[in-house]
Amino acid sequence: MTAHIIARRDAASAAWFDGLTEGLLLIRRCDACGHHCRPDAEACTACESRDLRWAETMGTARVVAAVSTPGEAGTATIQALVELAEGPWMHAPVLGASSAPPPGTALVLTILRPDHGEPFPAFTVPA
Amino acid sequence: MSGRHAAIAGLGLTEVGKVYGRTAADFADEAVRLAVTDAGLKLRDVDGLLINAGKSPGLDLGLAKRLGLRDLTLLSQVQSFGASAGIMVAQAATAVLSGAATTVVCVFADAPLRENARSGDAYLSSSLAATGFRSAETAGGFTSVNHRYAVAAARYMAHYGVTDDHLGAVAVGQRQWAAHNPAAQFRKPLTLEDYHRSRWVVEPLHLFDCCLVSNGGAAVVVTTAERAAALPRPPVHVWGWGQAHPGYVMERGSDFGLVTGAAASGAAAMKMAGITPSDVDVREIYDCYTYTVLVTLEDYGFCAKGEAGELAASGALAPGGALPTNTGGGQLSGFYLWGMTPLVEAVQQVRGQAGEGRQVPRHDVALVSGNGGVLDHHATLVLGAGHAS
């Protein structure tokens, strides 16, 4: 993570950031067919319905692919494309890992609350 | 493809690399003039102009006025990022074959490099300016396109057992080609050991897995094959073209990272041209990263999925190999002018004018790929030295 880069809400994401503030990672659930979509979806990716509503996630995920970004003095941060238990994919940091975890690694949600900017989702590898 | 063809009759390439003090419009202006002169034409012969602007500002439709072009019947900006060059040529070919225009120039130029600034900074600003959902990803560490391609590469490598030795073989082989390209920015020999010693940009991508950043411009003149035959340069016939924009749904079951738009756009272009991969003499593959070379070769059908890494490690893509690929050094070692980099090299190869050490012995058919966004947009061209059979 880069300390001076902050998450900023806009009109489309306001409810999602409100959810994170309350400790919830929200995604979109289709009223017509029940499919779960990414938070930025405007129509259902399964049936094209626009009747989407916010839904809470379980807060668990698995690694699709993870990478490692070198930092100062030999440190590194881990970022991953993760698959939420409900199906949508997200790009998010992985905390507490010294190297990129392999595909399929189980993850649990942690919401980061920096001093500046909006909260944002991260994941950890359970002990 | 039977019947009439379009052809590339002119090529213009400015000085490229760390060339400072000039704007994108300056480079575009020069590239157009060079291409038109190379075709043996005058600017007054041009009746179509297609423009692909890069990251830096100031290149737009005003280029036509700056060049003094009059009575154009085709003028537009095209933006599918790295796929734009192939798409411009396809649109130009369609225009000249339909009679909507006779002579269309396609140009790309960019000047993102600043003196005393890091090359990587040139492509950071759009990520850092993100708001909304995307800004949460940026705050979480996805601060550049390198991260997004690294994720795609990591998925591909894990799925198919591709190693960094395989990626390194692409970088090393292309550097061997670049040694013979006077326009290439990096010509010093690169070994696999050098590759492994290079710093991680975002693991699994080393520094030498990532393309250069360049200032410069390039243009081609597209006209009918009949007209091109009467012009001084050997015509490079446009046999086929295709586009693909996968629109990956980023959720369970996605092919993202594993299969690219090359699969669909390549199949379409080769079908139009009436060829198969075995007919291709030289491959100019969009190489923003070493990974995209491997996955694109597989998607085009030059080998089975997961086998391109071994193909690269065997030396097949490098000078003297059975499948010469990115013969100018590509964007990894040559220069980075988006989709114009592979197109410029393909035109030189098909003309038979690539020069000693670089010109491949069989050069009748070239396949050119373009890739834009993060595997979001793909274009393929099939270029031939003569009329398609």
Short mmCIF file of C-alpha atoms in Angstrom, two decimals:
data_model
loop_
_atom_site.label_atom_id
_atom_site.label_comp_id
_atom_site.label_asym_id
_atom_site.label_seq_id
_atom_site.Cartn_x
_atom_site.Cartn_y
_atom_site.Cartn_z
CA MET A 1 0.00 0.00 0.00
CA THR A 2 1.11 3.51 -0.66
CA ALA A 3 0.40 5.79 2.25
CA HIS A 4 -0.30 8.98 0.32
CA ILE A 5 -2.77 7.38 -2.08
CA ILE A 6 -6.27 7.50 -0.72
CA ALA A 7 -9.63 6.05 -1.63
CA ARG A 8 -12.14 8.70 -2.66
CA ARG A 9 -15.89 8.17 -2.92
CA ASP A 10 -18.00 9.38 -5.81
CA ALA A 11 -21.76 9.25 -6.29
CA ALA A 12 -21.75 5.69 -7.65
CA SER A 13 -19.60 4.33 -4.81
CA ALA A 14 -21.00 6.28 -1.86
CA ALA A 15 -23.21 3.46 -0.54
CA TRP A 16 -20.34 0.97 -0.92
CA PHE A 17 -17.97 3.16 1.09
CA ASP A 18 -20.73 3.69 3.66
CA GLY A 19 -20.88 -0.09 3.99
CA LEU A 20 -17.14 -0.32 4.55
CA THR A 21 -17.39 2.40 7.17
CA GLU A 22 -19.93 0.20 8.97
CA GLY A 23 -17.68 -2.86 8.66
CA LEU A 24 -19.44 -4.46 5.69
CA LEU A 25 -18.14 -5.40 2.25
CA LEU A 26 -21.11 -4.98 -0.06
CA ILE A 27 -21.64 -6.39 -3.55
CA ARG A 28 -24.58 -6.25 -5.95
CA ARG A 29 -27.22 -8.99 -5.92
CA CYS A 30 -29.65 -9.39 -8.79
CA ASP A 31 -33.30 -9.33 -7.72
CA ALA A 32 -34.30 -11.16 -10.89
CA CYS A 33 -32.00 -14.18 -10.78
CA GLY A 34 -30.06 -13.99 -7.52
CA HIS A 35 -26.64 -13.70 -9.21
CA HIS A 36 -23.95 -11.82 -7.31
CA CYS A 37 -22.01 -9.14 -9.18
CA ARG A 38 -19.12 -6.82 -8.45
CA PRO A 39 -19.86 -3.62 -6.56
CA ASP A 40 -19.43 -1.54 -9.72
CA ALA A 41 -21.90 -3.59 -11.78
CA GLU A 42 -24.79 -1.63 -13.24
CA ALA A 43 -26.55 -4.64 -14.74
CA CYS A 44 -26.58 -8.32 -13.83
CA THR A 45 -23.80 -10.19 -15.61
CA ALA A 46 -25.96 -13.31 -15.75
CA CYS A 47 -29.39 -12.04 -16.88
CA GLU A 48 -28.79 -8.34 -17.76
CA SER A 49 -31.44 -7.19 -15.30
CA ARG A 50 -30.80 -3.75 -13.86
CA ASP A 51 -32.65 -4.62 -10.66
CA LEU A 52 -29.58 -4.87 -8.47
CA ARG A 53 -29.46 -4.22 -4.77
CA TRP A 54 -26.68 -4.08 -2.24
CA ALA A 55 -25.96 -7.33 -0.41
CA GLU A 56 -23.54 -8.19 2.37
CA THR A 57 -20.75 -10.63 1.67
CA MET A 58 -19.58 -13.38 3.97
CA GLY A 59 -16.15 -11.80 4.03
CA THR A 60 -14.29 -14.85 2.76
CA ALA A 61 -12.40 -15.26 -0.49
CA ARG A 62 -9.72 -17.23 -2.31
CA VAL A 63 -6.68 -16.10 -4.23
CA VAL A 64 -7.03 -16.15 -8.02
CA ALA A 65 -3.55 -14.74 -8.56
CA ALA A 66 -1.24 -12.79 -6.28
CA VAL A 67 1.78 -10.57 -6.88
CA SER A 68 4.46 -8.94 -4.75
CA THR A 69 5.56 -5.32 -4.97
CA PRO A 70 9.01 -4.49 -3.64
CA GLY A 71 9.24 -1.67 -1.14
CA GLU A 72 12.05 0.00 0.71
CA ALA A 73 14.76 -1.92 2.60
CA GLY A 74 13.78 -5.33 1.31
CA THR A 75 10.14 -5.07 2.27
CA ALA A 76 7.31 -6.08 -0.03
CA THR A 77 3.57 -5.71 -0.17
CA ILE A 78 1.23 -8.31 -1.60
CA GLN A 79 -1.64 -7.59 -3.93
CA ALA A 80 -4.08 -10.12 -5.32
CA LEU A 81 -6.99 -10.73 -7.57
CA VAL A 82 -9.37 -12.51 -5.21
CA GLU A 83 -12.59 -14.39 -5.72
CA LEU A 84 -15.20 -13.66 -3.08
CA ALA A 85 -17.14 -16.66 -1.83
CA GLU A 86 -20.15 -15.22 -3.65
CA GLY A 87 -18.27 -15.22 -7.00
CA PRO A 88 -17.21 -11.64 -7.87
CA TRP A 89 -13.52 -10.85 -8.24
CA MET A 90 -11.74 -7.90 -6.63
CA HIS A 91 -8.25 -6.41 -6.70
CA ALA A 92 -7.15 -5.97 -3.09
CA PRO A 93 -4.10 -6.13 -0.83
CA VAL A 94 -3.21 -9.25 1.12
CA LEU A 95 -1.89 -8.53 4.61
CA GLY A 96 0.41 -10.56 6.80
CA ALA A 97 1.98 -12.59 3.98
CA SER A 98 5.68 -12.37 3.22
CA SER A 99 5.29 -13.63 -0.34
CA ALA A 100 2.50 -14.02 -2.86
CA PRO A 101 0.18 -16.82 -1.71
CA PRO A 102 -0.63 -19.46 -4.34
CA PRO A 103 -3.94 -19.63 -6.19
CA GLY A 104 -6.70 -21.09 -4.09
CA THR A 105 -5.35 -19.82 -0.78
CA ALA A 106 -8.23 -19.04 1.59
CA LEU A 107 -8.58 -15.42 2.73
CA VAL A 108 -10.69 -13.47 5.18
CA LEU A 109 -11.78 -9.85 4.90
CA THR A 110 -10.13 -7.05 6.84
CA ILE A 111 -11.31 -3.49 6.36
CA LEU A 112 -8.53 -0.96 6.49
CA ARG A 113 -9.29 2.46 7.94
CA PRO A 114 -6.48 4.85 7.08
CA ASP A 115 -6.22 8.29 8.67
CA HIS A 116 -7.03 9.91 5.35
CA GLY A 117 -9.54 8.91 2.73
CA GLU A 118 -12.22 6.25 2.76
CA PRO A 119 -11.85 2.75 4.24
CA PHE A 120 -11.06 0.00 1.75
CA PRO A 121 -11.10 -3.80 1.73
CA ALA A 122 -8.05 -5.98 2.28
CA PHE A 123 -7.66 -9.68 2.98
CA THR A 124 -5.55 -11.79 5.29
CA VAL A 125 -4.46 -15.42 5.24
CA PRO A 126 -6.02 -17.02 8.34
CA ALA A 127 -3.53 -18.42 10.85
CA MET B 1 -9.36 -12.80 -48.91
CA SER B 2 -10.06 -12.71 -52.61
CA GLY B 3 -10.62 -9.74 -54.88
CA ARG B 4 -9.28 -6.23 -54.37
CA HIS B 5 -6.85 -5.42 -51.63
CA ALA B 6 -5.62 -2.44 -49.77
CA ALA B 7 -1.90 -1.99 -49.34
CA ILE B 8 0.53 -0.06 -47.20
CA ALA B 9 2.53 2.10 -49.57
CA GLY B 10 4.39 4.38 -47.20
CA LEU B 11 6.05 4.22 -43.78
CA GLY B 12 7.28 7.02 -41.57
CA LEU B 13 9.16 6.66 -38.29
CA THR B 14 10.58 9.61 -36.41
CA GLU B 15 13.51 9.48 -34.05
CA VAL B 16 12.26 7.54 -31.02
CA GLY B 17 13.21 7.17 -27.38
CA LYS B 18 14.48 9.86 -25.05
CA VAL B 19 13.83 12.62 -27.54
CA TYR B 20 12.91 15.76 -25.63
CA GLY B 21 11.59 19.18 -26.46
CA ARG B 22 8.97 18.04 -28.94
CA THR B 23 5.25 17.50 -28.50
CA ALA B 24 3.17 14.56 -29.67
CA ALA B 25 1.77 16.77 -32.43
CA ASP B 26 5.33 17.60 -33.53
CA PHE B 27 6.12 13.89 -33.82
CA ALA B 28 2.84 13.16 -35.59
CA ASP B 29 3.44 15.95 -38.09
CA GLU B 30 6.89 14.59 -38.92
CA ALA B 31 5.72 10.97 -39.10
CA VAL B 32 2.95 11.82 -41.57
CA ARG B 33 5.31 13.79 -43.79
CA LEU B 34 7.88 10.97 -43.71
CA ALA B 35 5.26 8.35 -44.60
CA VAL B 36 3.83 10.37 -47.47
CA THR B 37 7.30 11.06 -48.86
CA ASP B 38 8.23 7.39 -48.47
CA ALA B 39 5.17 6.54 -50.57
CA GLY B 40 6.30 8.88 -53.30
CA LEU B 41 3.28 11.11 -52.74
CA LYS B 42 2.54 14.68 -51.70
CA LEU B 43 0.38 15.79 -48.82
CA ARG B 44 -2.16 17.01 -51.36
CA ASP B 45 -2.65 13.37 -52.42
CA VAL B 46 -3.91 12.48 -48.92
CA ASP B 47 -7.68 12.41 -48.52
CA GLY B 48 -7.93 10.48 -45.26
CA LEU B 49 -6.26 10.85 -41.85
CA LEU B 50 -6.71 8.58 -38.83
CA ILE B 51 -5.06 9.66 -35.60
CA ASN B 52 -4.24 7.67 -32.47
CA ALA B 53 -3.06 9.88 -29.64
CA GLY B 54 -1.05 8.43 -26.77
CA LYS B 55 -0.84 9.65 -23.17
CA SER B 56 0.45 13.16 -23.73
CA PRO B 57 -1.91 15.98 -24.68
CA GLY B 58 -2.24 18.05 -27.81
CA LEU B 59 -2.57 15.52 -30.62
CA ASP B 60 -6.05 15.68 -32.10
CA LEU B 61 -7.97 16.51 -35.26
CA GLY B 62 -6.10 19.79 -35.44
CA LEU B 63 -3.24 17.81 -36.97
CA ALA B 64 -5.04 17.93 -40.32
CA LYS B 65 -5.04 21.73 -40.29
CA ARG B 66 -1.44 21.83 -39.11
CA LEU B 67 -0.46 19.64 -42.07
CA GLY B 68 -2.50 21.80 -44.42
CA LEU B 69 -4.67 18.89 -45.51
CA ARG B 70 -7.74 19.97 -47.45
CA ASP B 71 -10.89 18.32 -48.73
CA LEU B 72 -10.47 15.17 -46.66
CA THR B 73 -13.16 12.55 -47.00
CA LEU B 74 -12.06 10.70 -43.85
CA LEU B 75 -10.79 12.29 -40.64
CA SER B 76 -11.11 10.74 -37.20
CA GLN B 77 -9.39 9.88 -33.96
CA VAL B 78 -9.18 6.21 -33.00
CA GLN B 79 -8.65 5.08 -29.45
CA SER B 80 -8.40 1.44 -28.54
CA PHE B 81 -4.99 1.99 -26.92
CA GLY B 82 -2.46 -0.62 -28.07
CA ALA B 83 -4.94 -2.10 -30.54
CA SER B 84 -5.40 1.23 -32.31
CA ALA B 85 -2.79 0.83 -35.05
CA GLY B 86 -4.35 -2.37 -36.36
CA ILE B 87 -7.81 -0.87 -36.13
CA MET B 88 -6.72 2.26 -38.01
CA VAL B 89 -5.23 0.20 -40.83
CA ALA B 90 -8.39 -1.91 -41.02
CA GLN B 91 -10.56 1.22 -41.19
CA ALA B 92 -8.27 2.74 -43.79
CA ALA B 93 -8.39 -0.44 -45.84
CA THR B 94 -12.16 -0.48 -45.66
CA ALA B 95 -12.27 3.15 -46.76
CA VAL B 96 -10.01 2.73 -49.79
CA LEU B 97 -11.73 -0.49 -50.87
CA SER B 98 -15.16 1.12 -50.63
CA GLY B 99 -14.04 4.22 -52.49
CA ALA B 100 -14.72 6.47 -49.51
CA ALA B 101 -11.10 7.59 -49.70
CA THR B 102 -8.09 6.85 -51.88
CA THR B 103 -5.09 7.56 -49.68
CA VAL B 104 -5.37 7.34 -45.90
CA VAL B 105 -2.58 8.08 -43.45
CA CYS B 106 -2.71 6.37 -40.05
CA VAL B 107 -0.55 8.01 -37.39
CA PHE B 108 0.38 7.49 -33.75
CA ALA B 109 2.58 9.77 -31.69
CA ASP B 110 3.30 10.34 -28.03
CA ALA B 111 5.71 12.27 -25.84
CA PRO B 112 5.15 11.01 -22.28
CA LEU B 113 8.83 11.03 -21.27
CA ARG B 114 10.13 14.04 -19.42
CA GLU B 115 13.80 14.84 -18.99
CA ASN B 116 15.05 13.91 -15.49
CA ALA B 117 11.85 11.99 -14.69
CA ARG B 118 11.54 8.21 -14.32
CA SER B 119 10.09 6.39 -17.32
CA GLY B 120 7.58 4.63 -15.11
CA ASP B 121 6.11 7.95 -13.97
CA ALA B 122 4.80 8.53 -17.50
CA TYR B 123 2.04 5.98 -16.99
CA LEU B 124 1.23 6.49 -13.30
CA SER B 125 -1.00 9.52 -13.35
CA SER B 126 -4.24 7.89 -14.54
CA SER B 127 -4.13 5.24 -11.80
CA LEU B 128 -3.37 7.74 -9.08
CA ALA B 129 -6.18 10.04 -10.16
CA ALA B 130 -8.80 7.31 -9.73
CA THR B 131 -11.94 7.94 -7.71
CA GLY B 132 -14.78 5.68 -6.61
CA PHE B 133 -14.45 1.89 -6.63
CA ARG B 134 -11.17 1.95 -8.51
CA SER B 135 -9.59 4.27 -5.97
CA ALA B 136 -10.02 1.58 -3.32
CA GLU B 137 -7.89 -0.72 -5.48
CA THR B 138 -5.30 2.01 -5.97
CA ALA B 139 -5.17 2.69 -2.24
CA GLY B 140 -4.74 -1.05 -1.79
CA GLY B 141 -1.58 -1.07 -3.88
CA PHE B 142 -2.74 -1.44 -7.47
CA THR B 143 -1.03 1.81 -8.37
CA SER B 144 -0.08 1.05 -11.96
CA VAL B 145 -0.92 -1.00 -15.00
CA ASN B 146 2.12 -3.11 -14.09
CA HIS B 147 0.19 -4.53 -11.14
CA ARG B 148 -2.77 -5.51 -13.29
CA TYR B 149 -0.61 -7.19 -15.91
CA ALA B 150 1.43 -8.86 -13.18
CA VAL B 151 -1.76 -10.42 -11.85
CA ALA B 152 -2.66 -11.66 -15.33
CA ALA B 153 0.84 -13.05 -15.81
CA ALA B 154 0.81 -14.69 -12.39
CA ARG B 155 -2.46 -16.43 -13.16
CA TYR B 156 -1.20 -17.61 -16.54
CA MET B 157 2.12 -18.82 -15.12
CA ALA B 158 0.50 -20.74 -12.28
CA HIS B 159 -2.13 -22.29 -14.52
CA TYR B 160 0.27 -23.50 -17.21
CA GLY B 161 3.47 -24.00 -15.23
CA VAL B 162 5.25 -21.19 -17.04
CA THR B 163 8.43 -20.04 -15.28
CA ASP B 164 10.39 -16.82 -15.18
CA ASP B 165 13.03 -18.60 -17.27
CA HIS B 166 10.38 -18.78 -19.98
CA LEU B 167 9.57 -15.08 -19.67
CA GLY B 168 13.28 -14.32 -19.61
CA ALA B 169 13.81 -16.23 -22.85
CA VAL B 170 11.42 -13.81 -24.56
CA ALA B 171 13.36 -10.80 -23.28
CA VAL B 172 16.72 -12.29 -24.22
CA GLY B 173 15.60 -13.33 -27.69
CA GLN B 174 14.11 -9.96 -28.50
CA ARG B 175 17.28 -8.21 -27.36
CA GLN B 176 19.15 -10.34 -29.88
CA TRP B 177 16.88 -9.02 -32.61
CA ALA B 178 17.20 -5.45 -31.34
CA ALA B 179 20.98 -5.59 -31.70
CA HIS B 180 20.40 -5.31 -35.45
CA ASN B 181 17.79 -2.55 -35.31
CA PRO B 182 19.30 0.95 -35.54
CA ALA B 183 16.06 2.41 -34.14
CA ALA B 184 16.10 0.21 -31.03
CA GLN B 185 16.65 1.89 -27.68
CA PHE B 186 18.27 -1.17 -26.05
CA ARG B 187 20.82 -2.99 -28.20
CA LYS B 188 23.36 -4.16 -25.62
CA PRO B 189 23.27 -7.97 -25.32
CA LEU B 190 21.09 -9.32 -22.52
CA THR B 191 21.68 -12.71 -20.90
CA LEU B 192 19.27 -14.80 -18.88
CA GLU B 193 21.49 -14.06 -15.88
CA ASP B 194 21.09 -10.33 -16.50
CA TYR B 195 17.36 -10.88 -16.67
CA HIS B 196 17.28 -12.70 -13.34
CA ARG B 197 19.44 -10.06 -11.70
CA SER B 198 17.16 -7.24 -12.82
CA ARG B 199 14.89 -5.79 -10.17
CA TRP B 200 11.33 -6.82 -9.63
CA VAL B 201 8.86 -4.27 -10.87
CA VAL B 202 5.95 -6.29 -9.55
CA GLU B 203 6.82 -9.95 -9.03
CA PRO B 204 6.51 -12.04 -11.24
CA LEU B 205 7.54 -9.23 -13.61
CA HIS B 206 11.20 -8.26 -13.69
CA LEU B 207 12.34 -4.96 -15.15
CA PHE B 208 13.13 -6.73 -18.43
CA ASP B 209 9.63 -8.20 -18.62
CA CYS B 210 8.25 -4.68 -19.07
CA CYS B 211 8.22 -2.52 -22.17
CA LEU B 212 10.08 0.71 -22.64
CA VAL B 213 8.54 4.15 -22.65
CA SER B 214 9.35 6.23 -25.73
CA ASN B 215 8.74 9.59 -27.28
CA GLY B 216 8.21 9.54 -31.04
CA GLY B 217 5.77 8.94 -33.84
CA ALA B 218 5.03 6.56 -36.68
CA ALA B 219 2.67 6.60 -39.65
CA VAL B 220 1.67 4.45 -42.59
CA VAL B 221 -0.03 5.31 -45.88
CA VAL B 222 -2.84 2.98 -46.93
CA THR B 223 -4.17 2.96 -50.48
CA THR B 224 -5.48 0.44 -52.97
CA ALA B 225 -3.15 -2.32 -54.12
CA GLU B 226 -3.56 -1.11 -57.68
CA ARG B 227 -2.39 2.37 -56.78
CA ALA B 228 0.36 1.06 -54.51
CA ALA B 229 1.76 -0.99 -57.38
CA ALA B 230 2.53 2.22 -59.23
CA LEU B 231 4.37 3.77 -56.26
CA PRO B 232 8.07 3.36 -55.49
CA ARG B 233 7.98 1.13 -52.41
CA PRO B 234 7.15 -2.59 -52.51
CA PRO B 235 3.43 -2.77 -51.60
CA VAL B 236 2.58 -4.46 -48.33
CA HIS B 237 -0.83 -5.94 -48.94
CA VAL B 238 -3.42 -5.94 -46.20
CA TRP B 239 -4.82 -9.42 -46.48
CA GLY B 240 -6.89 -9.61 -43.35
CA TRP B 241 -7.86 -7.94 -40.13
CA GLY B 242 -9.81 -8.66 -36.98
CA GLN B 243 -10.74 -7.08 -33.67
CA ALA B 244 -11.75 -8.56 -30.34
CA HIS B 245 -12.82 -6.83 -27.15
CA PRO B 246 -13.45 -9.67 -24.67
CA GLY B 247 -15.21 -7.63 -21.99
CA TYR B 248 -14.02 -9.99 -19.29
CA VAL B 249 -16.60 -10.43 -16.56
CA MET B 250 -14.38 -10.36 -13.52
CA GLU B 251 -16.03 -13.12 -11.56
CA ARG B 252 -15.89 -16.90 -11.09
CA GLY B 253 -15.20 -18.68 -14.39
CA SER B 254 -13.42 -15.77 -16.12
CA ASP B 255 -10.67 -16.48 -18.66
CA PHE B 256 -8.86 -13.28 -17.74
CA GLY B 257 -5.11 -13.81 -18.03
CA LEU B 258 -5.47 -17.21 -19.67
CA VAL B 259 -7.11 -16.45 -23.04
CA THR B 260 -6.87 -13.06 -24.75
CA GLY B 261 -8.60 -11.27 -27.59
CA ALA B 262 -5.89 -12.62 -29.89
CA ALA B 263 -7.84 -15.87 -30.09
CA ALA B 264 -10.86 -14.25 -31.74
CA SER B 265 -9.19 -11.40 -33.61
CA GLY B 266 -6.47 -13.70 -34.94
CA ALA B 267 -8.96 -16.27 -36.17
CA ALA B 268 -10.97 -13.55 -37.91
CA ALA B 269 -7.94 -11.98 -39.57
CA MET B 270 -6.49 -15.30 -40.73
CA LYS B 271 -9.87 -16.43 -42.06
CA MET B 272 -10.20 -13.21 -44.06
CA ALA B 273 -6.67 -13.67 -45.39
CA GLY B 274 -7.24 -17.33 -46.19
CA ILE B 275 -4.25 -18.49 -44.19
CA THR B 276 -3.42 -20.59 -41.14
CA PRO B 277 -0.64 -20.03 -38.60
CA SER B 278 1.63 -22.35 -40.59
CA ASP B 279 1.55 -19.85 -43.48
CA VAL B 280 2.98 -17.02 -41.36
CA ASP B 281 6.64 -16.19 -41.91
CA VAL B 282 7.14 -13.52 -39.28
CA ARG B 283 5.22 -12.63 -36.13
CA GLU B 284 5.13 -9.10 -34.69
CA ILE B 285 3.38 -9.57 -31.36
CA TYR B 286 2.31 -6.79 -29.01
CA ASP B 287 4.79 -7.09 -26.16
CA CYS B 288 3.94 -4.61 -23.47
CA TYR B 289 5.18 -7.48 -21.29
CA THR B 290 6.99 -10.75 -22.05
CA TYR B 291 3.89 -12.55 -20.83
CA THR B 292 1.70 -11.11 -23.60
CA VAL B 293 4.05 -12.55 -26.24
CA LEU B 294 3.58 -16.05 -24.87
CA VAL B 295 -0.16 -15.94 -24.36
CA THR B 296 -0.72 -14.27 -27.74
CA LEU B 297 1.33 -16.85 -29.65
CA GLU B 298 -0.79 -19.56 -28.05
CA ASP B 299 -4.05 -17.78 -28.75
CA TYR B 300 -3.05 -17.34 -32.41
CA GLY B 301 -2.44 -21.08 -32.64
CA PHE B 302 1.33 -21.18 -33.13
CA CYS B 303 1.44 -23.77 -30.34
CA ALA B 304 -0.93 -25.34 -27.85
CA LYS B 305 -2.00 -23.45 -24.75
CA GLY B 306 0.75 -23.53 -22.16
CA GLU B 307 3.52 -24.43 -24.61
CA ALA B 308 4.79 -21.00 -25.66
CA GLY B 309 7.18 -20.77 -22.72
CA GLU B 310 9.03 -23.88 -23.84
CA LEU B 311 8.93 -22.56 -27.39
CA ALA B 312 10.67 -19.36 -26.30
CA ALA B 313 13.18 -21.28 -24.19
CA SER B 314 14.07 -23.42 -27.22
CA GLY B 315 15.19 -20.29 -29.11
CA ALA B 316 12.46 -20.64 -31.72
CA LEU B 317 11.46 -16.97 -31.47
CA ALA B 318 14.99 -15.54 -31.57
CA PRO B 319 17.31 -14.97 -34.55
CA GLY B 320 17.89 -18.25 -36.35
CA GLY B 321 14.80 -19.83 -34.78
CA ALA B 322 11.97 -21.53 -36.61
CA LEU B 323 9.35 -18.92 -35.63
CA PRO B 324 10.99 -15.49 -35.88
CA THR B 325 9.06 -13.17 -33.59
CA ASN B 326 9.38 -9.47 -32.76
CA THR B 327 12.28 -9.10 -35.12
CA GLY B 328 12.99 -5.47 -34.33
CA GLY B 329 13.26 -6.07 -30.60
CA GLY B 330 9.62 -5.18 -30.06
CA GLN B 331 8.57 -2.86 -27.28
CA LEU B 332 10.79 -4.60 -24.76
CA SER B 333 14.06 -3.60 -26.44
CA GLY B 334 13.13 -1.59 -29.55
CA PHE B 335 10.78 1.29 -28.88
CA TYR B 336 7.30 1.79 -27.51
CA LEU B 337 4.92 3.39 -29.97
CA TRP B 338 1.92 1.28 -28.97
CA GLY B 339 0.58 -0.79 -31.89
CA MET B 340 2.81 1.02 -34.36
CA THR B 341 5.87 -0.79 -33.02
CA PRO B 342 4.86 -4.22 -34.38
CA LEU B 343 3.34 -2.65 -37.51
CA VAL B 344 6.49 -0.70 -38.43
CA GLU B 345 8.62 -3.82 -38.14
CA ALA B 346 6.15 -5.93 -40.12
CA VAL B 347 6.12 -3.45 -43.00
CA GLN B 348 9.91 -3.40 -43.10
CA GLN B 349 10.06 -7.20 -43.00
CA VAL B 350 7.47 -7.79 -45.73
CA ARG B 351 9.21 -5.23 -47.93
CA GLY B 352 12.43 -7.18 -47.40
CA GLN B 353 14.10 -4.02 -46.15
CA ALA B 354 14.70 -4.78 -42.48
CA GLY B 355 18.44 -4.94 -42.90
CA GLU B 356 21.30 -7.31 -42.23
CA GLY B 357 20.98 -9.55 -39.21
CA ARG B 358 17.31 -8.76 -38.86
CA GLN B 359 15.63 -9.47 -42.18
CA VAL B 360 14.10 -12.94 -42.06
CA PRO B 361 14.71 -15.08 -45.15
CA ARG B 362 11.03 -15.88 -45.71
CA HIS B 363 8.97 -12.74 -45.36
CA ASP B 364 5.92 -13.09 -47.56
CA VAL B 365 3.38 -13.17 -44.71
CA ALA B 366 3.47 -11.22 -41.45
CA LEU B 367 1.06 -11.38 -38.54
CA VAL B 368 0.74 -8.19 -36.48
CA SER B 369 -0.97 -7.97 -33.12
CA GLY B 370 -2.15 -5.07 -31.01
CA ASN B 371 -3.32 -5.20 -27.42
CA GLY B 372 -4.90 -2.34 -25.51
CA GLY B 373 -5.88 -1.68 -21.93
CA VAL B 374 -5.31 -4.67 -19.67
CA LEU B 375 -6.09 -7.32 -22.30
CA ASP B 376 -9.28 -5.36 -23.05
CA HIS B 377 -8.81 -4.66 -26.76
CA HIS B 378 -7.13 -6.69 -29.46
CA ALA B 379 -6.45 -6.18 -33.16
CA THR B 380 -4.77 -8.43 -35.69
CA LEU B 381 -3.49 -7.68 -39.18
CA VAL B 382 -2.29 -10.15 -41.79
CA LEU B 383 0.11 -8.48 -44.19
CA GLY B 384 1.46 -10.05 -47.37
CA ALA B 385 4.06 -9.30 -50.00
CA GLY B 386 1.71 -10.08 -52.87
CA HIS B 387 -1.93 -10.65 -53.57
CA ALA B 388 -3.47 -13.34 -51.39
CA SER B 389 -4.07 -16.62 -53.18
#
